mmCIF file of N, CA and C in Angstrom:
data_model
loop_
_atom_site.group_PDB
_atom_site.id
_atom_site.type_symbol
_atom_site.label_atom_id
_atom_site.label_comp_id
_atom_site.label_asym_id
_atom_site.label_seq_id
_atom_site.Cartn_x
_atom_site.Cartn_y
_atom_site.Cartn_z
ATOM 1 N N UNK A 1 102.585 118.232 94.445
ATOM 2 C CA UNK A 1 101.488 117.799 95.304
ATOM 3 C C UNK A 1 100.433 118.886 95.374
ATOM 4 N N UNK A 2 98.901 118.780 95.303
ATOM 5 C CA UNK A 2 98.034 119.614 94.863
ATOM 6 C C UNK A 2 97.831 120.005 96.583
ATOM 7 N N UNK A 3 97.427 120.723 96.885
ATOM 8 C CA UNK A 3 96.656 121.614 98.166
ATOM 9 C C UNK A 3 95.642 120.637 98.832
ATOM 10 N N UNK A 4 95.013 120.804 100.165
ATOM 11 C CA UNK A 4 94.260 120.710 100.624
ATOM 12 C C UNK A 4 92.995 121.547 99.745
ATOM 13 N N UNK A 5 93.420 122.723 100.053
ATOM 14 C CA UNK A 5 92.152 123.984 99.088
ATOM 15 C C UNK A 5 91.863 123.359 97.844
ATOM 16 N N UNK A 6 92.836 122.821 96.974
ATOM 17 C CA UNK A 6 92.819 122.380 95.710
ATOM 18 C C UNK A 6 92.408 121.344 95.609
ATOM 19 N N UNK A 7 92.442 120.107 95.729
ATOM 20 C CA UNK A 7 91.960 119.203 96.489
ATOM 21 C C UNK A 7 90.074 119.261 96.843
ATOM 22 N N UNK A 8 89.523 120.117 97.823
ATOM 23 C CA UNK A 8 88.570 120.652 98.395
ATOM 24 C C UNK A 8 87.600 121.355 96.815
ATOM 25 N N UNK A 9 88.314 122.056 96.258
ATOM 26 C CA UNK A 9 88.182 122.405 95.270
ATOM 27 C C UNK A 9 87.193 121.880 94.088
ATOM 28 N N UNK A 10 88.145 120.878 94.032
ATOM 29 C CA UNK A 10 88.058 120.025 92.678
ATOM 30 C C UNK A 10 86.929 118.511 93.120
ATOM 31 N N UNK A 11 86.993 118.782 94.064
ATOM 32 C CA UNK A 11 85.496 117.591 94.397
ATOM 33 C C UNK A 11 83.938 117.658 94.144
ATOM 34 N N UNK A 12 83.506 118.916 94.124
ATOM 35 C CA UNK A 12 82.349 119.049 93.533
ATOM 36 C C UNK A 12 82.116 118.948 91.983
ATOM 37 N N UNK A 13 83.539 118.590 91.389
ATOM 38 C CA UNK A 13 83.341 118.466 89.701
ATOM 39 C C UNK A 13 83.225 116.996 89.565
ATOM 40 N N UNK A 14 83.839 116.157 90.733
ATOM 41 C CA UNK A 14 83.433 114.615 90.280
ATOM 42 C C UNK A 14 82.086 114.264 90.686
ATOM 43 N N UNK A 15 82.185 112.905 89.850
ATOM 44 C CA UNK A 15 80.706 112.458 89.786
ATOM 45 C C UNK A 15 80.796 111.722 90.935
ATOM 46 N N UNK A 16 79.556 111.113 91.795
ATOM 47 C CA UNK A 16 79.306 110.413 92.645
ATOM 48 C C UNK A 16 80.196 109.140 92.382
ATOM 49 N N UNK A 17 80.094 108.840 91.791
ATOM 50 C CA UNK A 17 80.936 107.301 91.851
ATOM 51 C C UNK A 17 82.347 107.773 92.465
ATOM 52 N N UNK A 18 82.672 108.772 91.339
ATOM 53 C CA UNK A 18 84.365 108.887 92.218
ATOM 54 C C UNK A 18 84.710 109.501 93.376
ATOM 55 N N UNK A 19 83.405 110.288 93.532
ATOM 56 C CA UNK A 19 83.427 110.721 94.924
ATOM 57 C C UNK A 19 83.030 109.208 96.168
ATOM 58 N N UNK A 20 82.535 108.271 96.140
ATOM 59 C CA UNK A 20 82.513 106.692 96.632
ATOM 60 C C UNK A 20 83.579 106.076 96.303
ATOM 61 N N UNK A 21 84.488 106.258 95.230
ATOM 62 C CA UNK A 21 85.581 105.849 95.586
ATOM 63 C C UNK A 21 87.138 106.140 96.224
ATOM 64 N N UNK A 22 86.440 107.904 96.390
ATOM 65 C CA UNK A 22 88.044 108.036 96.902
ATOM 66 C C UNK A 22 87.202 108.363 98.340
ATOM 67 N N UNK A 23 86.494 108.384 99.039
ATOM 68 C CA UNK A 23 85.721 107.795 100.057
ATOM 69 C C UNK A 23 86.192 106.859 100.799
ATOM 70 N N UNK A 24 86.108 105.648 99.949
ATOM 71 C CA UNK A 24 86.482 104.304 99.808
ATOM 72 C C UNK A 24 88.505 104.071 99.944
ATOM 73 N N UNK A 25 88.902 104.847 99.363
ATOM 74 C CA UNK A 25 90.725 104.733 99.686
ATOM 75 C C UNK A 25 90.611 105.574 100.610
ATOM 76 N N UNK A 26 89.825 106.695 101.161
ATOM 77 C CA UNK A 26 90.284 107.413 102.262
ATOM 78 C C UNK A 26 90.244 106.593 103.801
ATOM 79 N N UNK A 27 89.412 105.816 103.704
ATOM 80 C CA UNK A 27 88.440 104.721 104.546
ATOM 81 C C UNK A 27 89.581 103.299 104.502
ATOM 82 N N UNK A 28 89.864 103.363 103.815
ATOM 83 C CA UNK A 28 91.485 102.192 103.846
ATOM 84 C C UNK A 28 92.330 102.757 104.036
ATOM 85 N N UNK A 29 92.622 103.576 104.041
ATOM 86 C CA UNK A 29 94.086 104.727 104.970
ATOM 87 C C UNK A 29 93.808 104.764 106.151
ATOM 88 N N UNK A 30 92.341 104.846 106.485
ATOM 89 C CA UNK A 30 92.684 104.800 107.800
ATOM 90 C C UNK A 30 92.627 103.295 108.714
ATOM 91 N N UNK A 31 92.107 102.746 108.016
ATOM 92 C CA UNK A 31 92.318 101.202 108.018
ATOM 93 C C UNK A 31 94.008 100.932 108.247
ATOM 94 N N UNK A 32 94.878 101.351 107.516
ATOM 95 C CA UNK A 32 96.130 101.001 107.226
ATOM 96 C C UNK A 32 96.637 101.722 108.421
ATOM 97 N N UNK A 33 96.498 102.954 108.290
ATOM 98 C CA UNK A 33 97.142 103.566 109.626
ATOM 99 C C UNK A 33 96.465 103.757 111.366
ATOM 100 N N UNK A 34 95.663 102.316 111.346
ATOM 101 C CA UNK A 34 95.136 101.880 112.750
ATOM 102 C C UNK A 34 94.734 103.586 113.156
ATOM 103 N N UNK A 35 93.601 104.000 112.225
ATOM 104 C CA UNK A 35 93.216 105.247 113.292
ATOM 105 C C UNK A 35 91.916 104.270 114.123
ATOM 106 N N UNK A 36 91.910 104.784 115.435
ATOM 107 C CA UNK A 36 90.460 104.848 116.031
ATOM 108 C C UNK A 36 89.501 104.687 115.154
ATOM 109 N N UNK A 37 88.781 103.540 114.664
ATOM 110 C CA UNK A 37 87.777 103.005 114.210
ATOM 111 C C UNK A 37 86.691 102.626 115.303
ATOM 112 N N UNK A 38 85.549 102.808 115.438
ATOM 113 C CA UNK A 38 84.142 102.238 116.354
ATOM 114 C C UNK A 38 83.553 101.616 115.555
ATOM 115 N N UNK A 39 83.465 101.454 113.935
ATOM 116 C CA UNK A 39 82.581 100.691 113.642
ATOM 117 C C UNK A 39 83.267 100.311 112.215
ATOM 118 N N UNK A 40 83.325 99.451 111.667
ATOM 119 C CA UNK A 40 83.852 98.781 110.461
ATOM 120 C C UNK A 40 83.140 97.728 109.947
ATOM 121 N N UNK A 41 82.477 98.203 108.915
ATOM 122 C CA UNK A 41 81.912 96.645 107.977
ATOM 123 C C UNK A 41 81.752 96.736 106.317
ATOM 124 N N UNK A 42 81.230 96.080 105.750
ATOM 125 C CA UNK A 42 80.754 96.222 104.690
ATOM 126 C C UNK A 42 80.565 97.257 104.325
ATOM 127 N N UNK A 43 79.647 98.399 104.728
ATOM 128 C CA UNK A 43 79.556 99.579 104.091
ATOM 129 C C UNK A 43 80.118 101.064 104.761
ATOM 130 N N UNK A 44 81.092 100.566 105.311
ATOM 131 C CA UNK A 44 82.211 101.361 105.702
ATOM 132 C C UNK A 44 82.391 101.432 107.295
ATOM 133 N N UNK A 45 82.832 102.562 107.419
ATOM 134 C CA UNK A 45 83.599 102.943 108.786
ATOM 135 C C UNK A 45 82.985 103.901 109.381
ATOM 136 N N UNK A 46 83.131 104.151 110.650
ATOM 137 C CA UNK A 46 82.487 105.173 111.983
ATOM 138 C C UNK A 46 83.901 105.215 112.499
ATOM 139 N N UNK A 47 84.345 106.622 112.484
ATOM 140 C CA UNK A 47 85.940 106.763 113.232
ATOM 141 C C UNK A 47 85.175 107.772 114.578
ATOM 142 N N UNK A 48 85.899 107.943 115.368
ATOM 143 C CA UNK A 48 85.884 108.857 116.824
ATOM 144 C C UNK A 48 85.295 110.466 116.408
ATOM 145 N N UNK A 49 86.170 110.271 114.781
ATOM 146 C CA UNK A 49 85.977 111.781 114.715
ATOM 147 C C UNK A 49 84.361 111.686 113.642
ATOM 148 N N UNK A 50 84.080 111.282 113.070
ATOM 149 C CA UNK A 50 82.751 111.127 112.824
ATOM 150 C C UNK A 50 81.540 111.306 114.404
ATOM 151 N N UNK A 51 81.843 110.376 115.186
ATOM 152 C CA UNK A 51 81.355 110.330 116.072
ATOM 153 C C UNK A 51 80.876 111.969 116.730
ATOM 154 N N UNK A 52 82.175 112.249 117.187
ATOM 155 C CA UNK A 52 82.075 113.850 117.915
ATOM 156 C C UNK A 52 81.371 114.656 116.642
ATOM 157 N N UNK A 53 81.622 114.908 115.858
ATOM 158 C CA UNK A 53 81.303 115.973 114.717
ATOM 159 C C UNK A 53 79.936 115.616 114.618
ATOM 160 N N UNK A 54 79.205 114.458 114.624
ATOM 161 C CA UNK A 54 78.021 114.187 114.650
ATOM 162 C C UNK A 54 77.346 114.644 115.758
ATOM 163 N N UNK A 55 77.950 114.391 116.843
ATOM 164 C CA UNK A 55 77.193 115.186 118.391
ATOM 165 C C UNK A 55 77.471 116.327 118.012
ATOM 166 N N UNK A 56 78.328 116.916 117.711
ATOM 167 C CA UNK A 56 78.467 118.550 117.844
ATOM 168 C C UNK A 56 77.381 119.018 117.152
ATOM 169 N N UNK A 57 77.099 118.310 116.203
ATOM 170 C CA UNK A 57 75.868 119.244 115.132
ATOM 171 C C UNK A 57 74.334 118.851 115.888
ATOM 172 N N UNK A 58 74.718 117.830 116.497
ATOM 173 C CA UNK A 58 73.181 117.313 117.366
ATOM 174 C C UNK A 58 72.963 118.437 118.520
ATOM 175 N N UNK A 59 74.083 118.689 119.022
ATOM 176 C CA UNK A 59 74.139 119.903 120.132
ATOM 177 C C UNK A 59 73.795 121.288 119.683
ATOM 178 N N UNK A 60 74.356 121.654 118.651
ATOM 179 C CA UNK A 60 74.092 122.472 117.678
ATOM 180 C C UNK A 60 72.334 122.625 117.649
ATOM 181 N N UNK A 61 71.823 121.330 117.058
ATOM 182 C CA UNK A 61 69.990 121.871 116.534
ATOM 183 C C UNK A 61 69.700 122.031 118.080
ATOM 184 N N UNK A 62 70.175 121.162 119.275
ATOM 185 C CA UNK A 62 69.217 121.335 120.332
ATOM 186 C C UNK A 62 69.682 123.112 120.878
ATOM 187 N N UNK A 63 70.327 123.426 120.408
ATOM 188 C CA UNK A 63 70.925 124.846 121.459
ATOM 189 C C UNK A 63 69.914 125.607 120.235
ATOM 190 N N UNK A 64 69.858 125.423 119.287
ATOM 191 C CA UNK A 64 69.280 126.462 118.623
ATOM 192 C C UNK A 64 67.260 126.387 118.562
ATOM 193 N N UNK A 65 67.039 124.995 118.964
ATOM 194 C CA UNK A 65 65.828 124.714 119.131
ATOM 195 C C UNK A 65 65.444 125.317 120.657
ATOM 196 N N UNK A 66 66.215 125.797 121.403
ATOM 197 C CA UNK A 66 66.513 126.064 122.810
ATOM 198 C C UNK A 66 66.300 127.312 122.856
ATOM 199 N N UNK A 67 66.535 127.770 122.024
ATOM 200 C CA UNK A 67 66.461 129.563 121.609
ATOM 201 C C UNK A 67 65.760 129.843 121.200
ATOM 202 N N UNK A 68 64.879 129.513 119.621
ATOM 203 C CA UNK A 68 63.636 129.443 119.200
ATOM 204 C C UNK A 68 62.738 129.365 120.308
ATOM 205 N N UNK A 69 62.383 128.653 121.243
ATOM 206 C CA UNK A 69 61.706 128.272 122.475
ATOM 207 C C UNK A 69 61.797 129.196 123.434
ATOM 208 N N UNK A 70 62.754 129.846 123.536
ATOM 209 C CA UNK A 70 63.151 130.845 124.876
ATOM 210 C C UNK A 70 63.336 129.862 125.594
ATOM 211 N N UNK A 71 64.302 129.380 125.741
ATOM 212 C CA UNK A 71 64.483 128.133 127.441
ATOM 213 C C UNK A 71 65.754 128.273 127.126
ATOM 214 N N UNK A 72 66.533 129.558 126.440
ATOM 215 C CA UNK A 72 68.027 129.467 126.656
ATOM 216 C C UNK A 72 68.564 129.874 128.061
#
């Protein structure tokens, strides 16, 4: 069984397509194993953890736009 690291690794050598398709089986695993889904359709999935990781980086530009400004 190859690594996480290895794994991590070896993804910037595939091409877009296969990077959309193992996308695509990662996105039916979690389908299969009933994770926390918010959004499911046609062109994929929104899980909980998408969700947070997306605010975190939104929190992220405003704290740093906050600083640039001096209003930290």
């Amino acid at each position: 069984m190859r690594t996480i690291q290895e794994i991590a690794a070896s993804l910037p050598n595939l091409t877009t397509a296969e990077l959309h398709h193992i996308e695509q089986v990662i996105h039916n695993l979690y389908r299969v194993r009933h994770e926390p889904i918010i959004y499911d359709d046609d062109y994929g999935i929104w899980t909980e953890y998408d969700q947070v990781s997306v605010a975190s980086e939104v929190l992220e530009m405003f704290d740093e736009e906050e600083e640039l400004e001096g209003n930290a």
